[in-house]
PDB file of C-alpha atoms in Angstrom:
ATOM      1  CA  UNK M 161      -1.820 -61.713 -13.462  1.00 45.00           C
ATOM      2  CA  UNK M 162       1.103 -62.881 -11.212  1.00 43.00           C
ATOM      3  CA  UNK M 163       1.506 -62.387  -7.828  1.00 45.00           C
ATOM      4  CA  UNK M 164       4.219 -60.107  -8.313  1.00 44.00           C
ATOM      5  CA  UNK M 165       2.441 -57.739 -10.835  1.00 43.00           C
ATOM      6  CA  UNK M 166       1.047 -54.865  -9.892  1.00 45.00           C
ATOM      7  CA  UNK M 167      -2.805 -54.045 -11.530  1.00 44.00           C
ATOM      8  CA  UNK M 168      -2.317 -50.952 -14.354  1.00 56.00           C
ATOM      9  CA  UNK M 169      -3.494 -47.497 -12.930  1.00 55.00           C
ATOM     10  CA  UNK M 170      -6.410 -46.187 -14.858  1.00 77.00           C
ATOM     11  CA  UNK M 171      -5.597 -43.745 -17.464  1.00 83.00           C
ATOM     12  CA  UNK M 172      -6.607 -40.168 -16.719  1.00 87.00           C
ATOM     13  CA  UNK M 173     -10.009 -39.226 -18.722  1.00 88.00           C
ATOM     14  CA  UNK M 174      -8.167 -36.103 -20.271  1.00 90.00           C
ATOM     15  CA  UNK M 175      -5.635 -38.021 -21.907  1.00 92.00           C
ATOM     16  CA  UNK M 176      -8.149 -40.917 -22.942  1.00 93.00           C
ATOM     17  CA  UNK M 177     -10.055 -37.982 -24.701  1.00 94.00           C
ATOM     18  CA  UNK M 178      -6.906 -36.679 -26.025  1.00 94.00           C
ATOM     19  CA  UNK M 179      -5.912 -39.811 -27.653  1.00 96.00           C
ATOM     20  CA  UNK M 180      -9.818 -40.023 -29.238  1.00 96.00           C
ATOM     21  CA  UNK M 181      -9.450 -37.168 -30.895  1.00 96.00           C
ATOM     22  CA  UNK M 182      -6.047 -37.949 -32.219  1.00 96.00           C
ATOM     23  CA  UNK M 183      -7.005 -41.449 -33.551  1.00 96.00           C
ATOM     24  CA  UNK M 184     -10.545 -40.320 -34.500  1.00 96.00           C
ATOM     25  CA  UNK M 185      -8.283 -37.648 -37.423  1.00 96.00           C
ATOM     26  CA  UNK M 186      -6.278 -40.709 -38.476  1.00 94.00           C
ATOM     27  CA  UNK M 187      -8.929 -42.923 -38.772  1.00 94.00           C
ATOM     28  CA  UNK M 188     -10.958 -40.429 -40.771  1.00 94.00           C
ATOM     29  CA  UNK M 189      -8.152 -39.429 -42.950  1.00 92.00           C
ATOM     30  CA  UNK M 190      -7.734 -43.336 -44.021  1.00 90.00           C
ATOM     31  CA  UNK M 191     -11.375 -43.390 -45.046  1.00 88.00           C
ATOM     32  CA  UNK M 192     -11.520 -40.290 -46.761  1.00 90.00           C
ATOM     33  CA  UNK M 193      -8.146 -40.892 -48.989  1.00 85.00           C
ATOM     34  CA  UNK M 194      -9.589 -44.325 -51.115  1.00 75.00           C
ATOM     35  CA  UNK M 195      -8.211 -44.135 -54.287  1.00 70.00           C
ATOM     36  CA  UNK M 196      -7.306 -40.887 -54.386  1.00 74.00           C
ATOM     37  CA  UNK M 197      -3.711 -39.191 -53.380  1.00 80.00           C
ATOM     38  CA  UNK M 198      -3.181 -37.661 -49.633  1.00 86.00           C
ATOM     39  CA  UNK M 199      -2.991 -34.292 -51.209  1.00 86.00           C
ATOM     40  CA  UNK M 200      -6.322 -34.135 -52.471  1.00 88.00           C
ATOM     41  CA  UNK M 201      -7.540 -34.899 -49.303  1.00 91.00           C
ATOM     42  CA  UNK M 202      -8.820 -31.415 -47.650  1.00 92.00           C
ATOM     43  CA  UNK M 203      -8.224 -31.163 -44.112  1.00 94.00           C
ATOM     44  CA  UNK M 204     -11.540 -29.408 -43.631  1.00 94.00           C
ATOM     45  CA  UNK M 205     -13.020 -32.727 -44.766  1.00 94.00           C
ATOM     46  CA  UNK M 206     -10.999 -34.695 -42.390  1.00 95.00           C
ATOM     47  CA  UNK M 207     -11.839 -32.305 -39.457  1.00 96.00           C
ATOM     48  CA  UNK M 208     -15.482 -32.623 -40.351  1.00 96.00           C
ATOM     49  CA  UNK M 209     -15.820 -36.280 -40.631  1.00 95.00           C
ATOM     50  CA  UNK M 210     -13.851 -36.600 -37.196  1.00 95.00           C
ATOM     51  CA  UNK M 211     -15.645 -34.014 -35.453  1.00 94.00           C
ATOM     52  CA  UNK M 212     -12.556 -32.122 -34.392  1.00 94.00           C
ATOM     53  CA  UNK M 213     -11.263 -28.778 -35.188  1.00 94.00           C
ATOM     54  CA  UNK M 214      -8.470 -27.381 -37.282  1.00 95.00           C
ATOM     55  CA  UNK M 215      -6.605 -26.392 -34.436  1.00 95.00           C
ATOM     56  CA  UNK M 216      -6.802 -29.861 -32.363  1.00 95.00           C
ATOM     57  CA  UNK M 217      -5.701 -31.284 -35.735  1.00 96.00           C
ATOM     58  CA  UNK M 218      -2.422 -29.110 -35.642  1.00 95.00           C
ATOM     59  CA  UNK M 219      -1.649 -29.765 -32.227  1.00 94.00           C
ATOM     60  CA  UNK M 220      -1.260 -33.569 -32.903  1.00 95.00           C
ATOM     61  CA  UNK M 221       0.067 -33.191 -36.563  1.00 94.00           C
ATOM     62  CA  UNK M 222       1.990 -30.439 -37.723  1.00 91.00           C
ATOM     63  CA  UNK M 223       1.709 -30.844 -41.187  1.00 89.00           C
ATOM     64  CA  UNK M 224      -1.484 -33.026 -42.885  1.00 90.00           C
ATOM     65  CA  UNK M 225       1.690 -35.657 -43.921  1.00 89.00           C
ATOM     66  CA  UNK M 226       2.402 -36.258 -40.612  1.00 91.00           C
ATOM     67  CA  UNK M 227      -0.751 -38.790 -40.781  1.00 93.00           C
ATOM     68  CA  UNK M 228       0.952 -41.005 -42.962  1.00 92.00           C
ATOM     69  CA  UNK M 229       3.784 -41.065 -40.931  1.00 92.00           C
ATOM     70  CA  UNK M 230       1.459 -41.908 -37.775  1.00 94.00           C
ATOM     71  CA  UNK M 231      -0.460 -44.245 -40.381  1.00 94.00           C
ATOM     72  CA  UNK M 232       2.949 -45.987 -41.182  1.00 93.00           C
ATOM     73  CA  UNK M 233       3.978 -46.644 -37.575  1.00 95.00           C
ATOM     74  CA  UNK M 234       0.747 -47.543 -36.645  1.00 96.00           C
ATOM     75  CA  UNK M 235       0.468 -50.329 -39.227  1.00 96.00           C
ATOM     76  CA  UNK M 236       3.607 -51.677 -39.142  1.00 96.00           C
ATOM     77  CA  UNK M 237       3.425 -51.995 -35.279  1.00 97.00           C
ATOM     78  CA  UNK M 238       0.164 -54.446 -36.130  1.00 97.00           C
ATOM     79  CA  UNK M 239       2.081 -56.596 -38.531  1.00 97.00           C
ATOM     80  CA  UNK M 240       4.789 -56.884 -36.062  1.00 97.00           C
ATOM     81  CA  UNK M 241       2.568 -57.989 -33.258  1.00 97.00           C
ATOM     82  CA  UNK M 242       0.703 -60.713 -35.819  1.00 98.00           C
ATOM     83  CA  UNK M 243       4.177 -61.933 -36.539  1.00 98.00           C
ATOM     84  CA  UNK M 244       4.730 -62.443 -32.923  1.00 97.00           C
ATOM     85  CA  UNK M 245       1.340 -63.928 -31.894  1.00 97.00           C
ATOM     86  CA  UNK M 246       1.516 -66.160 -35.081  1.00 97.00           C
ATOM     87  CA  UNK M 247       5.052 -67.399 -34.585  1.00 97.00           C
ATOM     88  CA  UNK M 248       6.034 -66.399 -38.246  1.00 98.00           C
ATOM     89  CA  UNK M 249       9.577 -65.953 -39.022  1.00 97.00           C
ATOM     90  CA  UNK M 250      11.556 -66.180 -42.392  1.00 96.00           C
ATOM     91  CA  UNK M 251      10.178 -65.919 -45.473  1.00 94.00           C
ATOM     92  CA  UNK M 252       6.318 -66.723 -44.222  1.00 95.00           C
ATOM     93  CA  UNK M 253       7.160 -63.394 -41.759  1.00 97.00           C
ATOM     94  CA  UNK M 254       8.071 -61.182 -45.207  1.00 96.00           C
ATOM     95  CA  UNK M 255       5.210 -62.692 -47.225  1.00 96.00           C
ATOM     96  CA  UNK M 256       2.658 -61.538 -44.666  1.00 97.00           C
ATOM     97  CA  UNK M 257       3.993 -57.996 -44.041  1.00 97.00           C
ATOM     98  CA  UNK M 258       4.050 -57.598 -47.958  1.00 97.00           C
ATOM     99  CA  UNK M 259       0.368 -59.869 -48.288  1.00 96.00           C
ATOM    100  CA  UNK M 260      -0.791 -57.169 -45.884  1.00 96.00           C
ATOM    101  CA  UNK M 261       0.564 -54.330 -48.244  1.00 96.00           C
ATOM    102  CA  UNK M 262      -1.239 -55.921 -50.905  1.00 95.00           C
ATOM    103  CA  UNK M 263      -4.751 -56.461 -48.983  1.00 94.00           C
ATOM    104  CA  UNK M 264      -4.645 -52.532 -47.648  1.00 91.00           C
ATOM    105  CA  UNK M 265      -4.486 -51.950 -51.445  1.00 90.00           C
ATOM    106  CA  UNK M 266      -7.852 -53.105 -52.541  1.00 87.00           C
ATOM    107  CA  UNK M 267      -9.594 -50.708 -50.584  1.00 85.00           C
ATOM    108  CA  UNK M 268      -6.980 -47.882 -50.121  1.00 86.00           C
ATOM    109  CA  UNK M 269      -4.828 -47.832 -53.218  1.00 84.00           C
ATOM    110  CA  UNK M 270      -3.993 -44.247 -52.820  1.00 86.00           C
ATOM    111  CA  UNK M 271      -2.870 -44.338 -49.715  1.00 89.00           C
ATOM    112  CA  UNK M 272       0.648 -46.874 -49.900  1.00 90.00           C
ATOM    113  CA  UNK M 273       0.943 -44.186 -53.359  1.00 89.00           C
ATOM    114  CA  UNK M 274       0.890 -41.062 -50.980  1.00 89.00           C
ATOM    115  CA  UNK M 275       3.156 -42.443 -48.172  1.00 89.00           C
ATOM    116  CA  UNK M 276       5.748 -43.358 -51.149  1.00 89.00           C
ATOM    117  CA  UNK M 277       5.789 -39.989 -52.523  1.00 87.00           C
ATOM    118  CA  UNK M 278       5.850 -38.063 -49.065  1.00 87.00           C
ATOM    119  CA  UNK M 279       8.813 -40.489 -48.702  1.00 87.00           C
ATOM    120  CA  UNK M 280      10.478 -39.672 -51.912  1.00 84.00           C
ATOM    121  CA  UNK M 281      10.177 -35.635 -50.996  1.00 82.00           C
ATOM    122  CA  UNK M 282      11.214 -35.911 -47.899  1.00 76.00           C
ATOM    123  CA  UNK M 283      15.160 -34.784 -46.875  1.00 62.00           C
ATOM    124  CA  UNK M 284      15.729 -37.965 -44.577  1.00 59.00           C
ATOM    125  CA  UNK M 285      13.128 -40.799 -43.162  1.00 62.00           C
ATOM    126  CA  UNK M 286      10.592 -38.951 -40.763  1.00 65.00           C
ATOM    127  CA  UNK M 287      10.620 -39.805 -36.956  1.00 73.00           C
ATOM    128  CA  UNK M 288       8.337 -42.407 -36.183  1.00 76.00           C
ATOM    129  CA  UNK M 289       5.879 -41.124 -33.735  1.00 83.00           C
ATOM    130  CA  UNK M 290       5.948 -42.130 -29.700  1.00 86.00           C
ATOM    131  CA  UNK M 291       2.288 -43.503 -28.673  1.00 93.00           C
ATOM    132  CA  UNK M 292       0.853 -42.263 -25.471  1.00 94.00           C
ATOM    133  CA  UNK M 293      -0.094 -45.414 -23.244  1.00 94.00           C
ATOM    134  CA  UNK M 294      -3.605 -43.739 -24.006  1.00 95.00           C
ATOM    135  CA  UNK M 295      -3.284 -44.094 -27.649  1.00 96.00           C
ATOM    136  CA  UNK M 296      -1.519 -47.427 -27.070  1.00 95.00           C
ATOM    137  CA  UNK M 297      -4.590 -48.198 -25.050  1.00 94.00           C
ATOM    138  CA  UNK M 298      -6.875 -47.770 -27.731  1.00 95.00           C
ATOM    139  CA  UNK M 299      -5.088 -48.968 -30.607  1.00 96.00           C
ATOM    140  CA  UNK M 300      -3.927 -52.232 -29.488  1.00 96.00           C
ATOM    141  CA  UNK M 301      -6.326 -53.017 -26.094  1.00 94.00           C
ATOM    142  CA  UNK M 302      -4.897 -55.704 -24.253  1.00 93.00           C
ATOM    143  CA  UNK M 303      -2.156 -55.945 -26.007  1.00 94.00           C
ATOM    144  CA  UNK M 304      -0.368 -52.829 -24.721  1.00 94.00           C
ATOM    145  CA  UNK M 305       2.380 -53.894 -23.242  1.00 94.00           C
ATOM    146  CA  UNK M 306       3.822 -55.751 -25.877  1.00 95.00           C
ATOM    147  CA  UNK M 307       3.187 -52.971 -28.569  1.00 95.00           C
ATOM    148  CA  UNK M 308       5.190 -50.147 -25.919  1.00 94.00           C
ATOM    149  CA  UNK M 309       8.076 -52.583 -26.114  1.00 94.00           C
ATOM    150  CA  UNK M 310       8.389 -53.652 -29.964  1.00 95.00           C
ATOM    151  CA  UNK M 311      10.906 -51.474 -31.665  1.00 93.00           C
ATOM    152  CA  UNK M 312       9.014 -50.298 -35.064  1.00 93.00           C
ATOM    153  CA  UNK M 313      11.836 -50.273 -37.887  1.00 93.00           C
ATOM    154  CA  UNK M 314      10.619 -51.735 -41.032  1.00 93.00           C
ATOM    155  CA  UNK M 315      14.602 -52.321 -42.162  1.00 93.00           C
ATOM    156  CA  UNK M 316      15.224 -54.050 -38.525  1.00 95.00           C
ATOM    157  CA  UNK M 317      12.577 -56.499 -39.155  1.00 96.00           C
ATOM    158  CA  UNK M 318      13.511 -57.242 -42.887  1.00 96.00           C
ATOM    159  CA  UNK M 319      17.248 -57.893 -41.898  1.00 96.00           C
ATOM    160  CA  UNK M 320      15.597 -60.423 -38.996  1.00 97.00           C
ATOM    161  CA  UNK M 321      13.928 -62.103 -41.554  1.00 96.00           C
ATOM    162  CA  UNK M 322      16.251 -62.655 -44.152  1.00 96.00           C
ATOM    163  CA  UNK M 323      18.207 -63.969 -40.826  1.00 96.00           C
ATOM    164  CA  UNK M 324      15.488 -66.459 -40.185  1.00 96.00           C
ATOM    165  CA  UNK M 325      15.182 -67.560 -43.657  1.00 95.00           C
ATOM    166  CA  UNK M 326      18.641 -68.147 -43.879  1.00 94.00           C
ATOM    167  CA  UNK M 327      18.797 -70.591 -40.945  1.00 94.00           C
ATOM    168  CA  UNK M 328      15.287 -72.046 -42.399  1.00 93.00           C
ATOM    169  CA  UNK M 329      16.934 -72.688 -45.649  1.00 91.00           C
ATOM    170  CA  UNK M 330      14.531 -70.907 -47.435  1.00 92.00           C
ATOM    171  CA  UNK M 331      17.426 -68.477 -48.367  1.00 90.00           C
ATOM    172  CA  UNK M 332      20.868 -69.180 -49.534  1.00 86.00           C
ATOM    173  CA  UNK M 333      22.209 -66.362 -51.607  1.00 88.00           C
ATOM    174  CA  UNK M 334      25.559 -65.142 -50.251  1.00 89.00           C
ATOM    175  CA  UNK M 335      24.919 -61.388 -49.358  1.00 92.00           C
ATOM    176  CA  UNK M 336      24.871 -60.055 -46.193  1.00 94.00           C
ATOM    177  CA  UNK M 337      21.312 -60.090 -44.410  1.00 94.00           C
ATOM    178  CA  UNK M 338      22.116 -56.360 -44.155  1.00 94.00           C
ATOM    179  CA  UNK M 339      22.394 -55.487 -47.829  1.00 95.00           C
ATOM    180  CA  UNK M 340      19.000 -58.003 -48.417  1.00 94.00           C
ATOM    181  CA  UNK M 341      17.638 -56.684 -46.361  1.00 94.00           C
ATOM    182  CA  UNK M 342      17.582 -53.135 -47.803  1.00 93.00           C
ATOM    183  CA  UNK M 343      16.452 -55.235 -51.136  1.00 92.00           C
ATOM    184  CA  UNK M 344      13.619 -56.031 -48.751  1.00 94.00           C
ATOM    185  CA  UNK M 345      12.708 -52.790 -48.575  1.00 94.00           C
ATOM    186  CA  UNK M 346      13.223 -51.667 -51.721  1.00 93.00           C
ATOM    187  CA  UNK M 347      10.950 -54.305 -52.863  1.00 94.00           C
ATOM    188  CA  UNK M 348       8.651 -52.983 -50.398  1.00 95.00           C
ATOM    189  CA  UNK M 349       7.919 -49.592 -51.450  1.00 94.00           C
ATOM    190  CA  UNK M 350       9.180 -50.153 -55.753  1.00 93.00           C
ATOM    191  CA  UNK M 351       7.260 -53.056 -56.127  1.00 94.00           C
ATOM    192  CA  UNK M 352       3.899 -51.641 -55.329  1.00 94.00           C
ATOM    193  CA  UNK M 353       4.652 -48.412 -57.326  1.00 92.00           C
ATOM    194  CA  UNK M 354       6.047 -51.141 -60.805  1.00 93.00           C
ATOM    195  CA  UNK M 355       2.556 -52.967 -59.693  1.00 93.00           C
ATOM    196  CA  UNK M 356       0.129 -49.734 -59.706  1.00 90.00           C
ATOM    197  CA  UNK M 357       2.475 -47.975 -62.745  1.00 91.00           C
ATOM    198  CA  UNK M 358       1.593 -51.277 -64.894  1.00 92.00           C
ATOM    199  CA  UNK M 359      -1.336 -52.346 -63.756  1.00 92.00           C
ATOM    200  CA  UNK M 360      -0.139 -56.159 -62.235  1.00 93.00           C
ATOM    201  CA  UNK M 361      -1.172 -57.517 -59.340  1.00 94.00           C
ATOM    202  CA  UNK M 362       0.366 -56.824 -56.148  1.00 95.00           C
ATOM    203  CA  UNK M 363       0.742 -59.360 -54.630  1.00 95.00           C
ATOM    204  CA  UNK M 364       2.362 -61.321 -57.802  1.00 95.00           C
ATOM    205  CA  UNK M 365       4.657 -58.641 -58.648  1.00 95.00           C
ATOM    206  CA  UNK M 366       6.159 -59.026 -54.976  1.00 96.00           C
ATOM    207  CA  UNK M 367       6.028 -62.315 -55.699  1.00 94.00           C
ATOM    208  CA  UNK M 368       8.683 -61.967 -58.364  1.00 92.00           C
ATOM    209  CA  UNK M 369      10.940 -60.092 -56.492  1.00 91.00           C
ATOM    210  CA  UNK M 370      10.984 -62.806 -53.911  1.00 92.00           C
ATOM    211  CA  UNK M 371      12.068 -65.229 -56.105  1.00 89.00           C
ATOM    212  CA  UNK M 372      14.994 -63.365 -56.937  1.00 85.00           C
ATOM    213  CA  UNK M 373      16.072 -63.394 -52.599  1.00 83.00           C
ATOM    214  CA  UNK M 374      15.414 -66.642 -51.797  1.00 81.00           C
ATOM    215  CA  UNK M 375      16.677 -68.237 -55.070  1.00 61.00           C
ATOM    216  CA  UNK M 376      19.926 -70.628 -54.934  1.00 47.00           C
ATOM    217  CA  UNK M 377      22.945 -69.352 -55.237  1.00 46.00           C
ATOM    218  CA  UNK M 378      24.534 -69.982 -58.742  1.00 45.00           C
TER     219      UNK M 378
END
């Protein structure tokens, strides 16, 4: 630490327990959903396995869907840290966020299935969630700072990319990086549903659609 920072105050125990509790539902509603969709999930089951009752669960989610949204931020929030600490950019930057889909899969295929259709039902794309510095605490010790300053927008980071790959050479078709990427994320969340719907691999299926982005312009 320099000598012009100033040591972190310690968090207050209350909101340290708070942020337990919270992460303790998450974490139990990721291994109770497997292969199976969200819905069939019962939130008594959840509250059991996390030792926390009904009503602590609707103070930190509103609805039981609201975990996928938490799940969501909370994931992509880790892949955009490993991109940092890695130094990936470009096209090796998209092929581990999507890699990462892929991996997640072959332990918890439902759950990528469950955030797609809460996605499809919902009117608009749901706020992402604000962390607590307790939650942020526990979620990414040590590396708290950096994770309370990353902005967490999935498009963002694809249109960065497609940026990167651009200058890397690694892309040279002619669209904006905007419209790309939104064919980013399209890829994203279709080609896992084409993969699961006919039973290809993940990770190869994305692999298609890639080839399409970063092919030469004709």
């Amino acid at each position: 630490m320099s000598a012009g920072e100033r040591m972190p105050l310690p968090l207050p125990l209350r909101e340290i327990k708070k942020a337990r509790a919270k992460i303790a539902l998450y974490e139990a509603s990721l291994d109770l959903i497997g292969g199976a969709s969200f819905r069939a999930v019962k939130l008594e089951d959840i509250c059991a396995k996390a030792e926390v009752s009904k009503v602590t669960f609707f103070k930190f989610f509103p609805q039981k869907e609201d975990v996928l949204v938490y799940f969501m931020y909370v994931w992509l929030l880790e892949r955009l840290l490993e991109i940092e600490e890695r130094r990936l950019r470009g096209a090796g930057a998209i092929r581990h966020v999507l890699g990462s889909v892929a991996e997640g899969a072959r332990t918890r295929p439902g759950l990528m299935l469950s955030l797609i259709g809460f996605l499809s039902e919902s009117q608009m794309h749901p706020c992402m969630p604000a962390l607590s510095d307790a939650e942020l605490h526990l979620l990414f010790p040590g590396r708290e700072d950096r994770a309370r300053s990353t902005p967490v927008d999935l498009f963002a980071l694809f249109r960065r990319t497609i940026d990167e790959a651009k200058a890397d050479g690694d892309c040279t078709r002619g669209e904006p990086s905007a419209v790309l990427g939104q064919w980013l994320t399209t890829v994203f969340y279709g080609g896992y549903l084409t993969a699961h719907m006919c039973r290809q691999d993940i990770m190869e299926t994305y692999e298609l659609h890639l080839a399409m982005v970063f092919r030469a312009k004709e």
